[in-house]
Short mmCIF file of C-alpha atoms in Angstrom, two decimals:
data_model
loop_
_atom_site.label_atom_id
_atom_site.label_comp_id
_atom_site.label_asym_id
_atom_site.label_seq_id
_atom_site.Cartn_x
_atom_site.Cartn_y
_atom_site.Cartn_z
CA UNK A 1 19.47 -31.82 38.79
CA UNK A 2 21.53 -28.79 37.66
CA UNK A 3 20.60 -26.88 34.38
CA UNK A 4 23.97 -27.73 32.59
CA UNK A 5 23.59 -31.47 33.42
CA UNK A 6 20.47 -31.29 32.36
CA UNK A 7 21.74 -29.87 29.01
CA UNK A 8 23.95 -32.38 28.79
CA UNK A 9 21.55 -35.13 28.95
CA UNK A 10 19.03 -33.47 26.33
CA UNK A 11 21.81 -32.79 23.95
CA UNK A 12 23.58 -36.82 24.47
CA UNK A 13 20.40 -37.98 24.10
CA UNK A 14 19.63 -36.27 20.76
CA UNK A 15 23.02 -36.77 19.13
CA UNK A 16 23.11 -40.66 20.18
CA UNK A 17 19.75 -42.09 21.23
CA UNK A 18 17.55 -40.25 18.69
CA UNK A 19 19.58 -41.48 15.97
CA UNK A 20 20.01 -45.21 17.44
CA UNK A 21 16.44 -45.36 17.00
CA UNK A 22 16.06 -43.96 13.87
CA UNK A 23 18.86 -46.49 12.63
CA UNK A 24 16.59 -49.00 14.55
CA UNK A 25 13.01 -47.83 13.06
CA UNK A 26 14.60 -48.19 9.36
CA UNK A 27 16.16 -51.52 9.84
CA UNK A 28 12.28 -52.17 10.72
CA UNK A 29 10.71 -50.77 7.84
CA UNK A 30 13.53 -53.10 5.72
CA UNK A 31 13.09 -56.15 7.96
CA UNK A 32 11.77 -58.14 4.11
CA UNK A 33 14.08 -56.53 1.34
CA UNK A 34 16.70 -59.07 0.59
CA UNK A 35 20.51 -58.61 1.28
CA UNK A 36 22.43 -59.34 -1.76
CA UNK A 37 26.83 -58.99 -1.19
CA UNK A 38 28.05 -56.53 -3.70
CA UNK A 39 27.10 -52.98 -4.01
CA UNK A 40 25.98 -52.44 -8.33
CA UNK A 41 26.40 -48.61 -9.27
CA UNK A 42 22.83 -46.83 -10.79
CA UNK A 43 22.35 -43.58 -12.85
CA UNK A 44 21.90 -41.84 -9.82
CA UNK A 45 22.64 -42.04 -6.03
CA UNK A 46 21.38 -40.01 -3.10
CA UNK A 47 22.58 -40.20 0.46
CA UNK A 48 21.35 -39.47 3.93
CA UNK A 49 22.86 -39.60 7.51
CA UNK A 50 20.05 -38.86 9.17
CA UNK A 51 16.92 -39.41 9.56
CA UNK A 52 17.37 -43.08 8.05
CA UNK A 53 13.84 -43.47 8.84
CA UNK A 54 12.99 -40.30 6.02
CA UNK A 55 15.13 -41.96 3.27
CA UNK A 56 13.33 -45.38 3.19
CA UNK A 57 10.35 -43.67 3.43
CA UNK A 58 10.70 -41.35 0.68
CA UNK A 59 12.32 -44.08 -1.24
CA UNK A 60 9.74 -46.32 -1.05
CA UNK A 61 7.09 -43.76 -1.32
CA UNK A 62 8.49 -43.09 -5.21
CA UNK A 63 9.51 -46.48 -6.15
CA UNK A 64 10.43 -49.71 -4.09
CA UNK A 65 13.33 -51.02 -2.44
CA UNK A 66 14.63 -54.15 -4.90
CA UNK A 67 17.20 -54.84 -2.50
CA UNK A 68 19.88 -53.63 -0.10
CA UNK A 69 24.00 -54.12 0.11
CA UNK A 70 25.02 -53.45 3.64
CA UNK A 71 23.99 -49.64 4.27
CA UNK A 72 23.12 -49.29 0.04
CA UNK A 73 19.70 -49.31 -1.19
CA UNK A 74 18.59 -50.22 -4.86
CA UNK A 75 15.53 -48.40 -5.25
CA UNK A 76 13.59 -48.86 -8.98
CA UNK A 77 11.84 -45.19 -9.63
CA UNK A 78 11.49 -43.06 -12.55
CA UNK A 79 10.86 -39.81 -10.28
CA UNK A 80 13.43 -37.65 -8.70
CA UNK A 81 13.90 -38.48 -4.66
CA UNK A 82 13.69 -35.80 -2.10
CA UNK A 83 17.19 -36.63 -0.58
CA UNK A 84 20.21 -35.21 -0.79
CA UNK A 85 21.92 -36.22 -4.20
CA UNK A 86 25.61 -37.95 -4.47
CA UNK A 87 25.92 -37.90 -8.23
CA UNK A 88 23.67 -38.05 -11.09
CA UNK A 89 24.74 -39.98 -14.77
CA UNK A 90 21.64 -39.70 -15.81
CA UNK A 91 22.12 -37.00 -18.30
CA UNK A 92 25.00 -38.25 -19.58
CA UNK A 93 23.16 -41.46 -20.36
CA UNK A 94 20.44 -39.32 -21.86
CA UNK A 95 23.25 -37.57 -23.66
CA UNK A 96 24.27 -41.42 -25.27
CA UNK A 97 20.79 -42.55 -26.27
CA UNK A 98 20.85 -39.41 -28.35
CA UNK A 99 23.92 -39.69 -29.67
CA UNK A 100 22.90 -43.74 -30.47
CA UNK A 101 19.86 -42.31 -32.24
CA UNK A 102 21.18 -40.02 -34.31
CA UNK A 103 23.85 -42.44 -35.51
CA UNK A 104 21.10 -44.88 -36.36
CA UNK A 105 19.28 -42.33 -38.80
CA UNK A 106 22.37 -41.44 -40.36
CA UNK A 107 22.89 -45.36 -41.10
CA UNK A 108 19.63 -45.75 -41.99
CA UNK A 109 20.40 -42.72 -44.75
CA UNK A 110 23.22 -44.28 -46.21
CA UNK A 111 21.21 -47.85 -46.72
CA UNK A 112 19.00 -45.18 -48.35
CA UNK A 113 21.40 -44.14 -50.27
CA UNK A 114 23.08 -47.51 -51.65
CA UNK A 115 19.44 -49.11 -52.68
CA UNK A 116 19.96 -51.90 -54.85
CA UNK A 117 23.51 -51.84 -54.83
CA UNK A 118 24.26 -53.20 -51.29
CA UNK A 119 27.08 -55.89 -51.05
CA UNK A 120 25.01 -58.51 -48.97
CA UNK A 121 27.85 -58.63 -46.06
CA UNK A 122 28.07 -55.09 -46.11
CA UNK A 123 24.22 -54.63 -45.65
CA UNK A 124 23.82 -57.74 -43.01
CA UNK A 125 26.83 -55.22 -40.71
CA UNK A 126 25.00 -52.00 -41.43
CA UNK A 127 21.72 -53.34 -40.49
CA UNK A 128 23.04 -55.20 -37.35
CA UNK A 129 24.69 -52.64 -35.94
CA UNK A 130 21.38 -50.64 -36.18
CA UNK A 131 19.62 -53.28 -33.84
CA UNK A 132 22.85 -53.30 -31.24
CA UNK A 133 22.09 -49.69 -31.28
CA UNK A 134 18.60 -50.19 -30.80
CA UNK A 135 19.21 -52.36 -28.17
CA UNK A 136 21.71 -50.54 -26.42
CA UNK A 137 19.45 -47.52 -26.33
CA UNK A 138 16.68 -49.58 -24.68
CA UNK A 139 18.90 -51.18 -21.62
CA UNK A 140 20.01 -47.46 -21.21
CA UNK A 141 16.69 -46.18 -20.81
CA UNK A 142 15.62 -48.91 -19.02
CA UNK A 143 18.93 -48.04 -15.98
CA UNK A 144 17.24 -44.62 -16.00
CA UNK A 145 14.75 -45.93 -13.80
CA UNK A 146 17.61 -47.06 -11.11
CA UNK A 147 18.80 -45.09 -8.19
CA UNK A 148 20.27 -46.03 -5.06
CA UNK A 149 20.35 -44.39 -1.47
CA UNK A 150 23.20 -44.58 0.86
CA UNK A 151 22.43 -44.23 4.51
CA UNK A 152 25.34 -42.81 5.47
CA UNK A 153 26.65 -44.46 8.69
CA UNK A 154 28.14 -42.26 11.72
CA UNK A 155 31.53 -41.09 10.86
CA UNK A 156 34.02 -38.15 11.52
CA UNK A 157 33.40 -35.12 13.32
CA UNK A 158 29.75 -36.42 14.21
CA UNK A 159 30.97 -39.34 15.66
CA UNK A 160 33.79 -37.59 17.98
CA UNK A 161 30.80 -34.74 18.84
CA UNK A 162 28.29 -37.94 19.68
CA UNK A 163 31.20 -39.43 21.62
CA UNK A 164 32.11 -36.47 23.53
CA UNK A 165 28.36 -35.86 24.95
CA UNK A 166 28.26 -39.22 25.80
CA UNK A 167 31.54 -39.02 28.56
CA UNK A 168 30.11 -35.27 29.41
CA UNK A 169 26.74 -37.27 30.10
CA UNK A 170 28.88 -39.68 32.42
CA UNK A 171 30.58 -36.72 33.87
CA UNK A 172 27.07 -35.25 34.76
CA UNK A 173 25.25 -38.37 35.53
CA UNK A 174 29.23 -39.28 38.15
CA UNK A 175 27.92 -35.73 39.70
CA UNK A 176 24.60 -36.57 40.06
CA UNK A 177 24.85 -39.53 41.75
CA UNK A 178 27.39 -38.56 43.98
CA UNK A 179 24.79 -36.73 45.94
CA UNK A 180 22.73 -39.15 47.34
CA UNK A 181 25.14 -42.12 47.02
CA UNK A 182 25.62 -41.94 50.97
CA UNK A 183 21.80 -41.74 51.59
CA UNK A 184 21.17 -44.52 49.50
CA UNK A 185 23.80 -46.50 48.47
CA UNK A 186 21.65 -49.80 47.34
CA UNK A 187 19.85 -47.51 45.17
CA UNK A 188 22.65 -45.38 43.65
CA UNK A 189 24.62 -48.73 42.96
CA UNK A 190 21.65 -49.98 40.85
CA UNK A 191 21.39 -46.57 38.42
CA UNK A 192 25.13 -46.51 38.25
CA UNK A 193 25.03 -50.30 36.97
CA UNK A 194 21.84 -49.05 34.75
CA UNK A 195 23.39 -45.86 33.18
CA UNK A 196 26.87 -47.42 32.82
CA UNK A 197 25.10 -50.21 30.33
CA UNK A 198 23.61 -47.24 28.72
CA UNK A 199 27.54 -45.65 27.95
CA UNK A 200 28.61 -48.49 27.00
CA UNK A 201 25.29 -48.75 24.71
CA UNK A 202 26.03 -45.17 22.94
CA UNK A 203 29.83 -46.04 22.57
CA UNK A 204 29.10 -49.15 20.70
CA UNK A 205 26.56 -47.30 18.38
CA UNK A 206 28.77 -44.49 17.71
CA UNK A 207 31.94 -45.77 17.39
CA UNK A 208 31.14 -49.34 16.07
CA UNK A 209 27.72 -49.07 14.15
CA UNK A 210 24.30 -50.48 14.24
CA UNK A 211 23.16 -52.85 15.80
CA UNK A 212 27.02 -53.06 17.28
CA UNK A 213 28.94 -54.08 14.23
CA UNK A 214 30.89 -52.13 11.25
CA UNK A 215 29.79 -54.80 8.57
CA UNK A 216 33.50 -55.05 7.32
CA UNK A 217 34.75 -57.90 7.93
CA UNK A 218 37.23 -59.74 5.29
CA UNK A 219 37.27 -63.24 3.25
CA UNK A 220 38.87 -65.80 6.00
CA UNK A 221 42.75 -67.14 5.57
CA UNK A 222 43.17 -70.20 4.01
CA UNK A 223 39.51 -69.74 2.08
CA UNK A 224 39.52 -72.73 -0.15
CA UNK A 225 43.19 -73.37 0.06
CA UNK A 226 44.57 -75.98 -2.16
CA UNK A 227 41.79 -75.74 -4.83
CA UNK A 228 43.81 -76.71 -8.41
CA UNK A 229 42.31 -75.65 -11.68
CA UNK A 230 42.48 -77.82 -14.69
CA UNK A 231 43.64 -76.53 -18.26
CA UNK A 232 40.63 -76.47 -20.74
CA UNK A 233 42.13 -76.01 -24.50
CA UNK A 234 38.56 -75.54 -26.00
CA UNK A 235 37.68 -72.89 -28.57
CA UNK A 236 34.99 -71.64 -28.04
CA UNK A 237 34.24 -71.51 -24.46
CA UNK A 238 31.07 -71.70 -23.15
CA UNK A 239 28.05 -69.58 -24.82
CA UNK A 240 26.64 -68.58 -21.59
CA UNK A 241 28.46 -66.01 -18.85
CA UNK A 242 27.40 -65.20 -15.89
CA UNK A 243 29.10 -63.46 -12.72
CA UNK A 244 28.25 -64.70 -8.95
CA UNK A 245 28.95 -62.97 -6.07
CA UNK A 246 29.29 -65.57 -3.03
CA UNK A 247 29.71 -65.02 0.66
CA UNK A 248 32.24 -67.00 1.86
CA UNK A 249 31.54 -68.76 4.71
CA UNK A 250 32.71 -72.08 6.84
CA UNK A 251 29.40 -73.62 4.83
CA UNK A 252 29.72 -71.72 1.78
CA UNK A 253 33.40 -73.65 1.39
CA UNK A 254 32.15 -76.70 2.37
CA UNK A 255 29.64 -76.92 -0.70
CA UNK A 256 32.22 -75.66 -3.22
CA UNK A 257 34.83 -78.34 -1.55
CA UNK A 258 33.07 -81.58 -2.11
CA UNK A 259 31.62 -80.13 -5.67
CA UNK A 260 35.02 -79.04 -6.89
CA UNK A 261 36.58 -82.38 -6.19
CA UNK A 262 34.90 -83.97 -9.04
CA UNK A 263 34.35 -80.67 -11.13
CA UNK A 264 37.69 -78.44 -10.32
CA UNK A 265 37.85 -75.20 -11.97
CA UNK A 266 39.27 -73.33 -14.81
CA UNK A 267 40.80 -70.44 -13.11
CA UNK A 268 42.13 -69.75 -9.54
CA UNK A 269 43.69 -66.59 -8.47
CA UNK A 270 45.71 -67.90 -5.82
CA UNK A 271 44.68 -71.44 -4.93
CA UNK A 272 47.85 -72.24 -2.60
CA UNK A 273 47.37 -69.83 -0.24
CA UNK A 274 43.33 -68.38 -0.23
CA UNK A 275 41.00 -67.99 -3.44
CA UNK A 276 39.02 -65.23 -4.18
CA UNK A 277 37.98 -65.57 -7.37
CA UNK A 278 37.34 -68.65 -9.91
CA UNK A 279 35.88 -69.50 -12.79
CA UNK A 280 34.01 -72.96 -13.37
CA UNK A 281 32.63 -74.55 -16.63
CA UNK A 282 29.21 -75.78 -15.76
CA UNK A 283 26.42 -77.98 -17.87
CA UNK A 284 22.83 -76.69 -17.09
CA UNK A 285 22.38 -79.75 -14.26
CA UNK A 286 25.79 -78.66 -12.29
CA UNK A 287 25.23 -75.28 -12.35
CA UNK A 288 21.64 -75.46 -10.95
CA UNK A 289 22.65 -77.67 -8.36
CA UNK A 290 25.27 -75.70 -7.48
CA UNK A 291 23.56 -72.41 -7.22
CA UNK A 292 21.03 -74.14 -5.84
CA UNK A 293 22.77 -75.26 -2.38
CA UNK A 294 24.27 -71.48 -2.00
CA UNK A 295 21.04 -70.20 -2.40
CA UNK A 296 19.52 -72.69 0.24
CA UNK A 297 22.16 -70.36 2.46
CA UNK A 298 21.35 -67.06 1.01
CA UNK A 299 24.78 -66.70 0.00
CA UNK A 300 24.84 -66.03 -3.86
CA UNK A 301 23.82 -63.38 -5.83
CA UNK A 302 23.96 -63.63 -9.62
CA UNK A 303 24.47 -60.94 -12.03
CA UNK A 304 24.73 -60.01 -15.53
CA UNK A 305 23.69 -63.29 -16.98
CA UNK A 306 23.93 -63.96 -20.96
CA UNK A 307 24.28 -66.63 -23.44
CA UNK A 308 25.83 -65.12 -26.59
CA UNK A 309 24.46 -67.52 -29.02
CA UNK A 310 20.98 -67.58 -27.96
CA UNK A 311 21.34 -63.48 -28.14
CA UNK A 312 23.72 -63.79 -32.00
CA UNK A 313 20.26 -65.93 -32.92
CA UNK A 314 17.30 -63.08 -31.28
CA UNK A 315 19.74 -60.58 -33.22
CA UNK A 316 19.23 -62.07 -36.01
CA UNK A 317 15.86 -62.68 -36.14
CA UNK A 318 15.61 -58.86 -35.23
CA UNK A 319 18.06 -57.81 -38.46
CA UNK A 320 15.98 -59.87 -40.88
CA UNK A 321 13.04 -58.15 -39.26
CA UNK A 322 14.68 -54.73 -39.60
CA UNK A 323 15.37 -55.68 -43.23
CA UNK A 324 11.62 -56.43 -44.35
CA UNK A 325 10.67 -53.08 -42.60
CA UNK A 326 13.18 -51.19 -44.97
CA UNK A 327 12.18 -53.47 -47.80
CA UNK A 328 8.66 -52.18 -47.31
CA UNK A 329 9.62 -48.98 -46.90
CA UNK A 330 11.60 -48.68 -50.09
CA UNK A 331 15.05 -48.34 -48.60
CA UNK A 332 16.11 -51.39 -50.20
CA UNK A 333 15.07 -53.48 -53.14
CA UNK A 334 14.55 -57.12 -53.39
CA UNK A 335 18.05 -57.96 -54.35
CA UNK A 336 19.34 -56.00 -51.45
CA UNK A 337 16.85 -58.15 -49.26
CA UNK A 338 17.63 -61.77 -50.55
CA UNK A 339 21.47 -61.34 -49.81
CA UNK A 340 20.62 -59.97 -46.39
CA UNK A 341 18.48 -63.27 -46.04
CA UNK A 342 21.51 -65.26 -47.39
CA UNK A 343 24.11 -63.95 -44.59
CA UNK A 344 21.56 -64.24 -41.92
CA UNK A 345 21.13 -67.94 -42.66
CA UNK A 346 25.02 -68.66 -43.24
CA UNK A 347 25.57 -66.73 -40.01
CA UNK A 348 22.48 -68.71 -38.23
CA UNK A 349 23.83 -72.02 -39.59
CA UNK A 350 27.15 -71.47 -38.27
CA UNK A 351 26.14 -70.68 -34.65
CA UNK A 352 23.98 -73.19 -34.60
CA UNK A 353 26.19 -75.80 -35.56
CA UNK A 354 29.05 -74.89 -33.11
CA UNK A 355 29.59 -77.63 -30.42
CA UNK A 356 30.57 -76.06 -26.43
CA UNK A 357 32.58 -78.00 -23.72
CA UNK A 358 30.22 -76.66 -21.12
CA UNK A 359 26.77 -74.37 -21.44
CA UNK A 360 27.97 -72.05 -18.47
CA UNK A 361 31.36 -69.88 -18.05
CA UNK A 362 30.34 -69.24 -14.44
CA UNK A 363 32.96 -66.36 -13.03
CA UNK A 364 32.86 -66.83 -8.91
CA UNK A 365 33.96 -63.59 -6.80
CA UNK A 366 34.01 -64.66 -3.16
CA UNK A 367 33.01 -62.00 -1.00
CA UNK A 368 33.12 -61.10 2.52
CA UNK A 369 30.26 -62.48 4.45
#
């Protein structure tokens, strides 16, 4: 074999086969971390073309891989990867818990301040605005332990340069074979069948993606067509909120079929045509069957669940807490403290009492699968 085909060969097969099995080696290592269908920003993201294998390795080696969305890795860590860095909020979220704290000192000044002349409505706002604060501070410094990697897939002038050494390979390898083709021709027909696979092979990879797909597909026509919402004139809506993301699939719009013929939904965006996005009022027993069939297909992933009364009530409880600490403390006197305790329990009463048409406000984004 000539030098420059040889070349050629060394240099295809380390711009297309090296990385095909590095894409291959970290698809290994995240054989068991679950798929989930939308991609959730984090404080800080790093990315990585190659070698894959390095980035799950180094990711996994400070923290551990929660889960994966397409090429995206959530990684939980609280120490600085070794990988190439995207963007980084994270001191601009540092920069907000400070700014948090300092406004809770200077509110806590002012209560200070007004001892024993607090107007008990005025106090129960001050002082609950102190725990939002509080607990605002504490979900931010709990995202600073987020980060997510992106392994980059092949793109642009890598992918032409990978594409090109993969024809000058089949220009070589045409050469090559040429030369004992007459000798041998059973032989030379077998390698040419072999090698062409091979092309064909690196083409996919490169142009296409690992293992032979892009991953972008789109939400099929006609995808729950002919779903009508009902009106629901109720004030308030349900306490609880929470946001699925659902792959839509031939099964996945079978299940919401036969359970929205009995149970249609609230909201639609375009259900003559193809639905994307709904919104269903659920009791506690429809919305656990419900998600329970999707998950049976691993096609729902829930996020950014909350109930706003059971939270109004933990509030509270945490702003009549807040008050006996700055009772104790001599920030405010016993007065102050018994009308706090007297708009906590008006305020308590009132939630409690409110009646809901449904426990769940379930918002449904359909997704491609």
């Amino acid at each position: 074999m000539k030098k420059s085909s040889k070349a050629i060969f060394v240099l295809a097969f380390l711009l297309v086969a090296v990385p095909f099995l590095d894409y291959g080696m970290a698809e290994f290592l995240l054989r068991d971390v679950p798929e989930v269908p939308v991609v959730v920003g984090t404080p800080v993201t790093y990315g990585l073309y190659f070698p894959k294998t390095y980035a799950v390795l180094e990711a996994e080696r400070n923290g551990e891989v929660i889960w994966r969305a397409g090429d995206t890795l959530y990684v939980r860590t609280s120490d600085d990867l070794n990988l190439p860095t995207v963007y980084d909020y994270r001191p601009e979220i540092q920069e907000l818990i400070e700014n948090r704290s300092t406004e809770i000192q200077r509110i806590l000044e002012e209560v200070k301040g007004g001892k024993g002349d607090w107007n008990a409505s005025e106090l129960y706002l001050r002082l609950s605005y102190v725990v939002w604060l509080n607990e605002s501070i504490s979900e931010y410094r709990d995202r600073l332990d987020e980060a997510s990697v992106e392994l980059f897939p092949v793109a642009g002038i890598l992918a032409l340069l990978q594409g090109l050494m993969i024809t000058l390979a089949g220009v070589a390898f045409a050469f090559e074979i040429r030369d004992f083709a007459d000798r041998e021709p059973a032989k030379a027909l077998a390698v040419a069948v072999i090698f062409s696979g091979l092309l064909v092979v690196g083409y996919a990879f490169v142009f296409v993606g690992y293992p032979f797909h892009t991953g972008h597909s789109s939400i099929p026509d006609g995808f729950l067509a002919g779903i009508q919402p009902v009106e629901r004139n109720s004030s308030p809506s349900p306490p609880c909120l929470e946001s699925w993301y659902v792959k839509a699939s031939p099964e996945v719009e079978g299940i919401f079929r036969k359970y929205l013929r009995d149970n249609p939904p609230v909201y639609a965006d375009d259900p003559e045509y193809s639905v994307h996005y709904l919104e269903l009022w659920l009791n506690e027993s429809e919305r656990n069957a419900l998600l329970s069939g999707l998950k049976d297909l691993g096609a729902v992933w829930v996020k950014d669940r909350e109930c706003w009364d059971r939270e109004s009530l933990a509030s509270l409880d945490r702003t009549e807490t807040l008050g006996k600490e700055l009772l104790d403390r001599g920030y405010i006197d016993e007065g102050d403290f018994r009308g706090l305790e007297d708009s906590i329990d008006a305020e308590r009463e009132r939630i409690m009492g409110m009646k809901f048409p449904a426990r769940y406000r379930v918002m449904v984004s359909f997704v491609a699968g």
